[in-house]
Amino acid sequence: MYIAHLSLTDFRNYAGVELPLEPGVTVFVGQNGQGKTNLVEAVGYLATLGSHRVPNDGPLVRSGATRSIVRGDVVRDGRHALIEIEITPGRSNRARLNRAPVSRTRDVLGVLRTVLFAPEDLALVKGDPDTRRRFLDELLVARTPRLAGVRQDYERVLRQRNTLLKTAAQASAGALRTLDAWDAHLARLGGELLAARLATVEVLQPLVAKAYAHVSPAQEEARIDYRSGVELGDATTAAALADKLTDALAERRSDELRRGVSLVGPHRDDLLLSLGEFPAKGYASHGESWSMALAVRLAAYDLLCGDGGEPVLILDDVFAELDSARRSRLATLVAGAEQVLVTAAVPEDVPPQLTGVRHVVAEGEVRRVG
Amino acid sequence: MYEGVVQDLIDELGRLPGIGPKGAQRIAFHLLAADPVDVRRLAEVLLQVKEKMRFCEVCGNVAEEERCRICRDTRRDPSVLCVVEEPKDVVAIERTREFRGRYHVLGGAISPIEGIGPDDLRVRELMERLADGAVQEVILATDPNLEGEATATYLARMLSPLGLRVTRLASGLPVGGDLEYADEVTLGRAFEGRRLLDA
C-alpha cells in the first residue's frame, strides 16, 4: 500500500499543507526544527491513532488552533481509501473513512499500516519494558484491529482495580469483595491479550533473527522472547492463560493489597531481546543495540507484509544515527518496499540506494526539488 | 455575560447533564420568548418533581407513593426479579412488554474510579428482598460495559450461595440490522451466545 496524498491542517507547525506522494522512495530534507518529522508523524498517526513522539495529543495541534485535521489518501491494490482524523486534545477524536463518519475512531485502524523507524527506537533495546510492550501491542493491533478494544478495556479494568487497591486500606469489606469481580475481568481480558502477544512473538522470533543477520552479518544470533511475570507453563489459548492469571491473582492478593497496585497481568510483562547468550540491554554495544532495534522493526515490517498489505515504511532521521555499513545495509533492505518515506537533516546521510523524489522542508513549507 | 437573571438561568441550565454552554443559552432565550403559561407549567413541574417524587422503598425505582406502580401491581410475577442500574432501564425494559416480573434498581454500577462501591448501590436491599425465598430467578440486566459486567459478576458471586437461578441478559446482534454493520466485539459475543435451532 502507499499514501497518494497527505493533507494537514493546523498540525504541529503546519497551518495547511497539501502533499501529493508517490510509491517508491520519497526523501524529505531540511534543517532541524523545520517540520520533516511532523510530516511522517502525521502519517504514523493515521495508522496508529497515536504519535511516536508524544504520549498525548496536545502538542500535535498548532499553537493557537483548537484542533488539527490529518487526511491521507491510501491506495491499496489499486483502491483508494480516504482517512480523515480530527484531533481535538482533551476530547475524543473524530474520524471519517471515505467521507463517511465511523462510529468509533478505532474503526480506521488497519486501513493504513506503517512501520516507523525513529531515533526513539533505541529505547526498544535500552529503554523500559513499557516501550517494548507498546511496540508489541501496536503490532497486535495492526494485525488484528479488534485487539485495540481488548487493550483499551484491559487498561480500564486495570485503572478501576488499581483505584480499588489504592483505597483498600479505607475500603469496607463489601468494597473489597468487588475485587473478585475485577479479577475475573482482568483475567479474561489479560488472557486474550497474552494469547495474542505470545502468538505474535512466536512468528516474530525467526524474523528478528533473520533481520539481525542481514543488518549485522556474521555475528551472534538475535532472539526475542516473551517474559511474563506469571508462570504460564505451556498455556497458549486465551482461556488457559486466563486460568493462569486467575491462579496468580489469588496467590498475590495479599501483596497487591499491601502495595496498593496490580502486580499480576500482561501490563507487568516484557520482551527479552538477546544476542547469543546475553540480553541486549546492558550487554550490547551502541552499534549492536542499533542493529537490534532495526532488526525488531524490520521483523515487524516482514510480519505485516506476510499478513497481506505491505505497510508504508517510514525512516525518520535514522540514518544520522547509524554507521556507514549499517546505513547501507538498511538502505538495501528497504529499497524495494512499495513506499518509503525518509527524513534527513543532511542529504548526504541518505545512502545512494534510496533514490527517488526529494522535497525540501523549510519553515512549514514543503517544496519538491527532484 | 448577560444581565441579571438571564445569566443565572443560563448558568443553572448549563449545569444539567447533556447541556453545554451553547445549549443552555438557546434554552434560556427560548424560555424568555415563550408564553408565560408554558413557562409557569414547566416551573411547577420542576418543583413538583422534587416534592412529590421519591424512590420506591422496595425496588428503588422512581415513585409517587411509598411503592412504585410496578411494586403495587399484584399481577406482576413475584418470583422473577430483574436487576438494573437506573430507573430509565426499567422504562426501557417495560417498553418491551415481555417481562412480567419485578425490578430492583441499583442506582448505578460499581466503579472505584468514581468512588462507587457496593455499599453505595442498593445491594444490601437486594439481599434483604431475596431473603424470604419468594424470588426464584434473578436476571442481571446491568449495562453491557466493563462496569456493568463487573457489577453483574460481583452480584452473581454474592447470589450463588442462595441457590437461585441467576441469569444475565444476552449480548448480540441488533434485530433488523445487517450482520456486516455489527462491530467485532458484538459479533464475537453473538457467536459465543449462539443457540441451537429446533427444526
Coordinates of C-alpha atoms in Angstrom, one line a residue:
Chain A
M1 CA 0.0 0.0 0.0
Y2 CA 1.0 3.6 -0.3
I3 CA -0.2 7.1 0.5
A4 CA -1.1 9.1 -2.5
H5 CA -1.9 12.3 -0.8
L6 CA -1.3 13.8 2.7
S7 CA -3.1 16.9 3.9
L8 CA -2.6 18.6 7.2
T9 CA -4.5 21.5 8.8
D10 CA -3.1 23.1 12.0
F11 CA -1.0 20.0 12.7
R12 CA 2.2 20.8 14.6
N13 CA 3.9 23.7 12.7
Y14 CA 1.8 23.3 9.6
A15 CA -1.1 25.8 9.1
G16 CA -2.0 23.9 6.0
V17 CA -0.1 21.6 3.6
E18 CA -1.2 19.5 0.6
L19 CA 1.4 16.9 -0.3
P20 CA 1.0 14.6 -3.2
L21 CA 3.1 11.4 -2.7
E22 CA 4.1 8.6 -5.0
P23 CA 5.1 4.9 -4.5
G24 CA 8.8 4.3 -4.1
V25 CA 11.2 6.4 -2.2
T26 CA 10.5 10.0 -1.0
V27 CA 13.1 11.9 0.9
F28 CA 12.3 15.0 3.0
V29 CA 15.4 17.1 3.7
G30 CA 15.6 20.2 5.7
Q31 CA 17.3 21.7 8.8
N32 CA 16.2 20.7 12.2
G33 CA 13.0 22.1 13.5
Q34 CA 11.5 22.8 10.1
G35 CA 8.8 20.1 10.2
K36 CA 10.2 17.0 8.5
T37 CA 9.3 14.7 11.3
N38 CA 5.9 16.3 11.7
L39 CA 5.0 15.0 8.2
V40 CA 5.8 11.4 9.0
E41 CA 4.4 11.7 12.5
A42 CA 1.1 12.6 10.8
V43 CA 1.3 9.5 8.6
G44 CA 2.0 7.4 11.6
Y45 CA -1.0 8.9 13.4
L46 CA -3.3 7.9 10.5
A47 CA -2.1 4.3 11.0
T48 CA -1.9 4.0 14.8
L49 CA -4.0 6.9 16.1
G50 CA -1.1 7.9 18.2
S51 CA 2.2 9.8 17.8
H52 CA 5.5 8.1 18.1
R53 CA 7.0 11.1 19.8
V54 CA 4.4 12.2 22.5
P55 CA 2.0 10.2 24.6
N56 CA -0.9 12.6 24.3
D57 CA -2.3 14.8 21.5
G58 CA -1.8 18.2 23.0
P59 CA 1.5 19.1 21.2
L60 CA 0.1 17.9 17.8
V61 CA -2.2 20.9 17.5
R62 CA -0.6 24.0 16.0
S63 CA -0.3 26.7 18.7
G64 CA -3.3 29.0 18.6
A65 CA -5.5 26.4 16.9
T66 CA -8.0 24.2 18.8
R67 CA -7.9 21.1 16.6
S68 CA -5.9 19.6 13.8
I69 CA -7.1 17.6 10.8
V70 CA -5.0 14.9 9.2
R71 CA -6.1 13.5 5.9
G72 CA -4.5 10.7 4.0
D73 CA -5.4 9.1 0.7
V74 CA -4.3 5.5 1.0
V75 CA -4.0 3.2 -2.1
R76 CA -4.1 -0.5 -1.6
D77 CA -4.4 -2.9 -4.5
G78 CA -5.4 0.0 -6.7
R79 CA -8.3 1.0 -4.5
H80 CA -8.4 4.4 -2.8
A81 CA -9.4 4.9 0.8
L82 CA -9.5 8.4 2.3
I83 CA -8.9 8.5 6.1
E84 CA -9.6 11.8 7.9
I85 CA -9.0 12.3 11.6
E86 CA -9.8 15.4 13.5
I87 CA -7.6 15.7 16.6
T88 CA -9.1 17.7 19.5
P89 CA -6.9 17.4 22.6
G90 CA -8.9 16.6 25.7
R91 CA -11.8 15.3 23.6
S92 CA -12.2 12.1 21.7
N93 CA -11.0 12.3 18.1
R94 CA -13.4 12.0 15.2
A95 CA -12.7 10.0 12.1
R96 CA -14.1 9.6 8.7
L97 CA -13.4 6.9 6.2
N98 CA -14.2 7.7 2.5
R99 CA -16.1 10.8 3.7
A100 CA -18.4 8.8 6.0
P101 CA -18.1 9.1 9.7
V102 CA -17.1 5.9 11.5
S103 CA -18.9 5.1 14.8
R104 CA -15.6 4.6 16.7
T105 CA -12.3 6.2 15.7
R106 CA -10.6 2.9 16.0
D107 CA -12.6 1.6 13.1
V108 CA -10.0 3.3 10.8
L109 CA -7.2 1.2 12.3
G110 CA -5.8 -1.2 9.8
V111 CA -6.7 0.8 6.7
L112 CA -3.2 2.2 6.6
R113 CA -0.4 0.3 8.1
T114 CA 3.1 1.7 8.7
V115 CA 6.4 0.6 10.2
L116 CA 8.2 3.6 11.5
F117 CA 11.9 3.7 12.3
A118 CA 12.9 6.6 14.5
P119 CA 15.8 7.7 16.8
E120 CA 13.5 6.8 19.7
D121 CA 13.7 3.1 18.6
L122 CA 16.9 2.7 20.6
A123 CA 14.7 2.7 23.6
L124 CA 13.3 -0.6 22.4
V125 CA 16.6 -2.1 23.4
K126 CA 17.9 0.2 26.1
G127 CA 14.6 1.6 27.5
D128 CA 11.9 0.5 29.9
P129 CA 9.6 -2.5 29.4
D130 CA 6.7 -0.3 28.6
T131 CA 8.4 0.8 25.4
R132 CA 8.6 -2.8 24.3
R133 CA 5.1 -3.6 25.4
R134 CA 3.8 -0.7 23.4
F135 CA 5.8 -1.9 20.3
L136 CA 4.3 -5.3 20.6
D137 CA 0.7 -4.1 21.3
E138 CA 0.8 -1.7 18.3
L139 CA 1.9 -4.6 16.2
L140 CA -1.0 -6.8 17.5
V141 CA -3.5 -4.0 16.7
A142 CA -2.1 -3.5 13.2
R143 CA -2.5 -7.2 12.6
T144 CA -5.9 -7.6 14.4
P145 CA -7.6 -4.3 14.9
R146 CA -10.2 -5.9 17.2
L147 CA -7.5 -6.1 19.8
A148 CA -7.5 -2.3 20.1
G149 CA -10.7 -2.8 22.0
V150 CA -9.3 -5.5 24.2
R151 CA -6.3 -3.4 25.0
Q152 CA -8.5 -0.4 25.9
D153 CA -10.8 -2.5 28.1
Y154 CA -7.8 -4.1 29.8
E155 CA -6.4 -0.7 30.6
R156 CA -9.7 0.4 32.0
V157 CA -10.2 -2.6 34.2
L158 CA -6.6 -2.1 35.4
R159 CA -7.4 1.5 36.3
Q160 CA -10.5 0.5 38.2
R161 CA -8.7 -2.2 40.0
N162 CA -5.7 -0.1 40.9
T163 CA -8.0 2.6 42.3
L164 CA -9.7 -0.1 44.4
L165 CA -6.4 -1.5 45.7
K166 CA -5.1 2.0 46.4
T167 CA -8.1 2.8 48.6
A168 CA -8.2 -0.7 50.0
A169 CA -7.0 0.4 53.5
Q170 CA -10.1 2.6 53.9
A171 CA -12.5 0.4 51.9
S172 CA -15.2 -1.5 53.5
A173 CA -15.4 -5.3 53.4
G174 CA -18.1 -5.0 50.8
A175 CA -15.9 -2.9 48.5
L176 CA -13.1 -5.4 48.8
R177 CA -15.4 -8.2 47.7
T178 CA -15.7 -6.5 44.4
L179 CA -12.0 -7.2 43.8
D180 CA -13.0 -10.7 42.8
A181 CA -15.3 -9.3 40.1
W182 CA -12.4 -7.1 38.7
D183 CA -10.1 -10.1 38.9
A184 CA -12.4 -12.1 36.7
H185 CA -12.4 -9.4 34.1
L186 CA -8.7 -8.7 34.4
A187 CA -8.0 -12.4 33.8
R188 CA -10.4 -12.7 30.9
L189 CA -9.1 -9.6 29.0
G190 CA -5.5 -10.3 30.1
G191 CA -5.7 -13.9 28.8
E192 CA -6.9 -12.6 25.5
L193 CA -4.1 -10.0 25.3
L194 CA -1.5 -12.6 26.4
A195 CA -2.6 -15.1 23.8
A196 CA -2.2 -12.6 21.1
R197 CA 1.1 -11.4 22.3
L198 CA 2.6 -14.9 22.6
A199 CA 1.3 -15.8 19.2
T200 CA 2.9 -12.7 17.7
V201 CA 6.2 -13.2 19.4
E202 CA 6.4 -16.7 18.1
V203 CA 6.0 -15.6 14.5
L204 CA 8.3 -12.6 15.1
Q205 CA 11.1 -14.7 16.5
P206 CA 12.6 -16.2 13.3
L207 CA 12.0 -12.8 11.5
V208 CA 14.1 -10.9 14.1
A209 CA 16.9 -13.5 13.8
K210 CA 16.8 -13.2 10.0
A211 CA 16.7 -9.4 10.0
Y212 CA 19.5 -9.1 12.5
A213 CA 21.7 -11.4 10.4
H214 CA 21.1 -9.0 7.4
V215 CA 21.8 -5.8 9.4
S216 CA 24.9 -7.2 11.2
P217 CA 26.2 -10.2 9.3
A218 CA 28.4 -12.8 10.9
Q219 CA 27.5 -12.0 14.5
E220 CA 25.6 -13.8 17.2
E221 CA 22.1 -14.9 16.7
A222 CA 19.4 -12.4 17.9
R223 CA 16.4 -13.7 19.8
I224 CA 13.2 -12.2 21.0
D225 CA 11.3 -13.9 23.9
Y226 CA 8.2 -13.0 25.9
R227 CA 8.9 -12.6 29.6
S228 CA 5.8 -12.9 31.8
G229 CA 5.7 -12.3 35.5
V230 CA 3.3 -15.2 35.7
E231 CA 4.3 -18.8 35.3
L232 CA 2.5 -19.6 32.0
G233 CA 3.6 -23.2 31.5
D234 CA 2.6 -24.3 28.0
A235 CA -0.7 -22.4 28.0
T236 CA -1.3 -20.6 24.7
T237 CA -5.1 -20.2 24.4
A238 CA -6.8 -17.2 25.9
A239 CA -8.9 -19.4 28.2
A240 CA -5.9 -21.3 29.5
L241 CA -3.9 -18.1 30.0
A242 CA -6.9 -16.5 31.8
D243 CA -6.8 -19.5 34.2
K244 CA -3.1 -19.0 34.9
L245 CA -3.8 -15.3 35.6
T246 CA -6.6 -16.2 37.9
D247 CA -4.4 -18.5 39.9
A248 CA -1.6 -15.9 40.1
L249 CA -4.0 -13.2 41.2
A250 CA -5.2 -15.4 44.1
E251 CA -1.6 -16.1 45.1
R252 CA -0.5 -12.4 45.0
R253 CA -3.7 -11.0 46.5
S254 CA -2.2 -10.1 49.9
D255 CA 0.9 -8.5 48.2
E256 CA -1.3 -6.4 46.0
L257 CA -3.4 -5.2 48.9
R258 CA -0.3 -4.3 50.8
R259 CA 1.3 -2.4 47.9
G260 CA -2.0 -1.0 46.5
V261 CA -1.2 -1.8 42.9
S262 CA -2.0 -4.6 40.4
L263 CA 1.1 -6.9 40.3
V264 CA -0.2 -9.6 38.0
G265 CA -1.1 -9.3 34.4
P266 CA 0.3 -8.5 30.9
H267 CA 0.9 -4.9 32.0
R268 CA 3.9 -6.2 34.0
D269 CA 5.4 -8.3 31.2
D270 CA 8.4 -7.6 29.0
L271 CA 10.1 -8.6 25.8
L272 CA 13.6 -10.0 26.2
L273 CA 15.9 -9.2 23.3
S274 CA 19.1 -11.1 23.4
L275 CA 22.2 -11.6 21.3
G276 CA 23.7 -15.0 21.6
E277 CA 23.8 -15.8 25.3
F278 CA 23.3 -12.3 26.6
P279 CA 20.4 -9.9 27.0
A280 CA 20.9 -7.0 24.6
K281 CA 20.1 -4.5 27.3
G282 CA 23.2 -3.8 29.3
Y283 CA 25.5 -6.1 27.2
A284 CA 25.2 -4.9 23.7
S285 CA 27.4 -2.1 22.3
H286 CA 25.8 1.1 20.9
G287 CA 26.1 -0.2 17.4
E288 CA 24.8 -3.6 18.3
S289 CA 21.8 -2.0 20.1
W290 CA 21.0 -0.1 16.9
S291 CA 21.3 -3.3 14.9
M292 CA 18.9 -4.9 17.3
A293 CA 16.4 -2.1 17.2
L294 CA 16.5 -2.1 13.4
A295 CA 16.1 -5.9 13.3
V296 CA 13.0 -5.7 15.5
R297 CA 11.4 -3.0 13.3
L298 CA 12.3 -4.9 10.1
A299 CA 10.8 -8.1 11.5
A300 CA 7.6 -6.2 12.3
Y301 CA 7.6 -5.0 8.7
D302 CA 8.2 -8.5 7.4
L303 CA 5.4 -9.8 9.6
L304 CA 2.9 -7.2 8.3
C305 CA 3.9 -7.9 4.7
G306 CA 3.2 -11.6 5.3
D307 CA -0.3 -10.8 6.6
G308 CA -1.0 -9.1 3.3
G309 CA -0.9 -5.4 2.6
E310 CA 2.7 -4.3 2.6
P311 CA 3.0 -1.4 5.1
V312 CA 4.4 2.0 4.3
L313 CA 7.9 2.2 5.6
I314 CA 9.0 5.4 7.4
L315 CA 12.6 6.2 8.3
D316 CA 12.6 9.2 10.4
D317 CA 16.1 10.7 10.9
V318 CA 17.6 7.2 11.4
F319 CA 20.5 7.3 9.0
A320 CA 22.2 10.0 11.0
E321 CA 22.3 7.6 13.9
L322 CA 24.0 4.7 12.0
D323 CA 27.5 4.0 10.9
S324 CA 28.0 3.7 7.1
A325 CA 27.9 -0.1 7.0
R326 CA 24.6 -0.3 8.8
R327 CA 23.2 2.6 6.8
S328 CA 24.0 0.9 3.5
R329 CA 22.6 -2.5 4.6
L330 CA 19.4 -0.9 5.9
A331 CA 19.0 1.1 2.7
T332 CA 19.4 -2.1 0.6
L333 CA 16.9 -3.9 2.7
V334 CA 14.2 -1.3 2.4
A335 CA 14.9 0.0 -1.1
G336 CA 12.4 -2.5 -2.7
A337 CA 9.5 -1.6 -0.5
E338 CA 6.3 -0.2 -2.1
Q339 CA 6.6 3.2 -0.4
V340 CA 9.4 4.5 1.8
L341 CA 9.3 7.9 3.4
V342 CA 12.7 9.2 4.6
T343 CA 13.6 12.3 6.6
A344 CA 17.1 13.6 7.0
A345 CA 18.7 16.8 8.1
V346 CA 21.8 16.2 6.0
P347 CA 21.1 15.0 2.4
E348 CA 24.5 13.2 2.3
D349 CA 23.3 10.9 5.2
V350 CA 20.8 9.2 2.9
P351 CA 22.5 6.3 1.2
P352 CA 22.6 6.4 -2.6
Q353 CA 20.5 3.2 -2.9
L354 CA 17.5 5.4 -1.9
T355 CA 16.9 7.5 -4.9
G356 CA 13.5 8.9 -5.6
V357 CA 11.5 12.1 -5.1
R358 CA 13.1 14.8 -3.0
H359 CA 11.3 17.5 -1.0
V360 CA 12.9 20.4 0.9
V361 CA 11.1 21.3 4.1
A362 CA 11.6 24.8 5.5
E363 CA 9.5 26.9 7.9
G364 CA 6.4 24.8 7.5
E365 CA 6.5 24.7 3.7
V366 CA 7.2 21.6 1.6
R367 CA 8.8 22.1 -1.8
R368 CA 9.5 19.3 -4.3
V369 CA 13.0 19.6 -5.8
G370 CA 13.5 16.4 -7.7
Chain B
M1 CA -22.2 37.7 30.2
Y2 CA -25.9 38.7 30.1
E3 CA -27.6 40.9 32.5
G4 CA -29.1 39.7 35.7
V5 CA -31.3 36.7 35.9
V6 CA -30.9 35.6 32.3
Q7 CA -27.2 34.8 33.1
D8 CA -28.3 32.9 36.2
L9 CA -30.7 30.8 34.2
I10 CA -28.0 30.0 31.6
D11 CA -25.6 29.0 34.4
E12 CA -28.2 26.8 36.0
L13 CA -29.2 25.1 32.7
G14 CA -25.6 24.6 31.9
R15 CA -25.1 22.6 35.0
L16 CA -27.6 20.0 33.7
P17 CA -26.2 16.8 32.2
G18 CA -26.0 16.8 28.4
I19 CA -26.4 20.6 28.1
G20 CA -23.4 22.7 27.1
P21 CA -23.0 26.5 27.3
K22 CA -24.5 27.0 23.8
G23 CA -27.4 24.7 24.5
A24 CA -28.1 26.5 27.8
Q25 CA -28.1 29.8 26.1
R26 CA -30.6 28.6 23.5
I27 CA -33.0 27.2 26.1
A28 CA -32.8 30.4 28.2
F29 CA -33.7 32.6 25.2
H30 CA -36.4 30.2 24.2
L31 CA -37.9 30.5 27.7
L32 CA -37.6 34.2 27.6
A33 CA -39.6 34.4 24.4
A34 CA -42.1 31.7 25.4
D35 CA -45.7 32.0 26.6
P36 CA -45.7 32.8 30.4
V37 CA -48.3 30.0 30.9
D38 CA -45.9 27.4 29.4
V39 CA -43.0 28.6 31.5
R40 CA -45.1 28.6 34.6
R41 CA -46.2 25.0 33.9
L42 CA -42.5 24.0 33.5
A43 CA -41.6 25.7 36.8
E44 CA -44.4 23.9 38.6
V45 CA -43.4 20.5 37.2
L46 CA -39.8 21.2 38.3
L47 CA -41.0 22.0 41.9
Q48 CA -43.4 19.1 41.9
V49 CA -40.9 16.6 40.8
K50 CA -38.8 17.3 43.9
E51 CA -41.8 17.5 46.2
K52 CA -43.9 14.5 45.0
M53 CA -41.4 12.0 43.6
R54 CA -39.3 9.8 45.7
F55 CA -37.7 6.4 45.3
C56 CA -39.8 3.2 45.8
E57 CA -38.8 1.7 49.1
V58 CA -38.9 -1.8 47.7
C59 CA -37.2 -1.6 44.3
G60 CA -35.6 1.9 44.2
N61 CA -37.5 3.0 41.1
V62 CA -39.0 6.5 40.9
A63 CA -42.4 6.5 42.6
E64 CA -45.1 8.9 43.6
E65 CA -46.1 6.8 46.7
E66 CA -44.1 4.7 49.0
R67 CA -44.1 1.9 46.5
C68 CA -43.8 2.4 42.7
R69 CA -46.5 1.4 40.3
I70 CA -44.8 -1.9 39.4
C71 CA -44.3 -3.0 43.0
R72 CA -48.0 -2.2 43.8
D73 CA -49.2 -4.2 40.8
T74 CA -50.3 -7.6 42.2
R75 CA -50.4 -9.1 38.7
R76 CA -46.7 -8.9 38.4
D77 CA -44.8 -12.2 38.9
P78 CA -43.0 -12.0 42.3
S79 CA -40.8 -15.0 41.5
V80 CA -38.6 -13.2 38.9
L81 CA -36.5 -10.1 39.7
C82 CA -34.7 -8.0 37.1
V83 CA -31.7 -6.1 38.5
V84 CA -30.9 -2.8 36.6
E85 CA -28.7 0.2 37.1
E86 CA -31.1 3.1 36.7
P87 CA -34.8 3.9 36.7
K88 CA -34.5 4.6 32.9
D89 CA -33.5 1.0 32.4
V90 CA -36.8 0.0 33.9
V91 CA -38.7 2.1 31.4
A92 CA -36.6 0.6 28.6
I93 CA -37.4 -3.0 29.6
E94 CA -41.1 -2.1 30.3
R95 CA -41.4 -0.9 26.7
T96 CA -40.7 -4.5 25.5
R97 CA -43.9 -5.7 27.4
E98 CA -42.1 -9.0 27.6
F99 CA -41.1 -9.0 31.2
R100 CA -43.8 -9.5 33.8
G101 CA -41.7 -9.8 36.9
R102 CA -40.4 -7.1 39.2
Y103 CA -37.4 -4.9 39.3
H104 CA -34.6 -3.9 41.5
V105 CA -32.8 -0.6 40.7
L106 CA -29.2 -0.5 42.0
G107 CA -28.7 3.2 41.4
G108 CA -25.5 2.8 39.3
A109 CA -22.7 0.3 38.7
I110 CA -19.5 -0.5 40.6
S111 CA -16.7 1.9 39.6
P112 CA -13.8 2.5 42.0
I113 CA -12.6 5.4 39.9
E114 CA -15.9 7.3 40.6
G115 CA -15.8 6.1 44.2
I116 CA -18.8 3.8 43.8
G117 CA -18.7 0.6 45.7
P118 CA -21.4 -2.0 46.5
D119 CA -22.3 0.0 49.7
D120 CA -23.2 3.0 47.5
L121 CA -25.6 0.8 45.5
R122 CA -28.8 -0.8 46.7
V123 CA -27.1 -4.2 47.1
R124 CA -28.0 -4.7 50.8
E125 CA -31.7 -4.0 49.9
L126 CA -31.4 -6.6 47.2
M127 CA -30.1 -9.3 49.5
E128 CA -32.9 -8.5 52.0
R129 CA -35.5 -8.8 49.3
L130 CA -34.2 -12.2 48.4
A131 CA -34.1 -13.5 52.0
D132 CA -37.7 -14.8 52.1
G133 CA -37.2 -17.2 49.2
A134 CA -40.1 -15.9 47.1
V135 CA -37.8 -15.0 44.2
Q136 CA -36.7 -17.9 42.1
E137 CA -34.8 -16.2 39.4
V138 CA -32.6 -13.0 39.3
I139 CA -32.0 -11.5 35.9
L140 CA -28.8 -9.3 35.9
A141 CA -29.6 -6.6 33.4
T142 CA -26.8 -4.1 34.1
D143 CA -25.2 -2.3 31.2
P144 CA -23.0 -4.4 28.9
N145 CA -19.9 -2.3 29.5
L146 CA -17.0 -3.0 31.8
E147 CA -18.5 -1.5 35.0
G148 CA -21.9 -3.2 34.3
E149 CA -20.2 -6.5 33.7
A150 CA -18.1 -6.2 36.8
T151 CA -21.3 -5.4 38.8
A152 CA -23.0 -8.4 37.3
T153 CA -20.1 -10.7 38.1
Y154 CA -20.0 -9.4 41.7
L155 CA -23.7 -9.9 42.2
A156 CA -23.6 -13.4 40.6
R157 CA -21.0 -14.4 43.1
M158 CA -23.0 -12.9 46.0
L159 CA -26.1 -14.7 44.9
S160 CA -24.6 -18.1 44.1
P161 CA -24.9 -19.4 47.8
L162 CA -28.6 -18.6 47.7
G163 CA -29.3 -21.4 45.2
L164 CA -31.3 -19.1 42.9
R165 CA -31.4 -19.2 39.1
V166 CA -29.1 -16.3 38.2
T167 CA -29.2 -15.2 34.6
R168 CA -27.6 -12.4 32.5
L169 CA -29.2 -10.7 29.5
A170 CA -27.7 -11.9 26.2
S171 CA -25.4 -9.7 24.2
G172 CA -25.6 -9.9 20.5
L173 CA -26.9 -8.7 17.2
P174 CA -29.5 -5.9 17.0
V175 CA -32.7 -7.1 15.5
G176 CA -33.5 -5.9 12.0
G177 CA -29.9 -4.9 11.4
D178 CA -27.3 -6.1 9.0
L179 CA -24.6 -8.5 10.1
E180 CA -22.0 -6.6 8.2
Y181 CA -22.5 -3.4 10.3
A182 CA -22.0 -5.2 13.7
D183 CA -18.8 -4.4 15.4
E184 CA -16.4 -7.2 16.1
V185 CA -17.0 -7.4 19.8
T186 CA -20.8 -7.6 19.5
L187 CA -20.4 -10.2 16.7
G188 CA -18.0 -12.2 18.8
R189 CA -20.4 -12.2 21.7
A190 CA -23.2 -13.2 19.4
F191 CA -21.1 -16.2 18.3
E192 CA -20.4 -17.1 21.9
G193 CA -24.1 -17.0 22.7
R194 CA -25.4 -18.8 19.6
R195 CA -28.1 -21.3 20.2
L196 CA -29.4 -24.5 18.7
L197 CA -32.3 -24.1 16.2
D198 CA -35.1 -26.6 16.6
A199 CA -36.0 -27.8 13.2

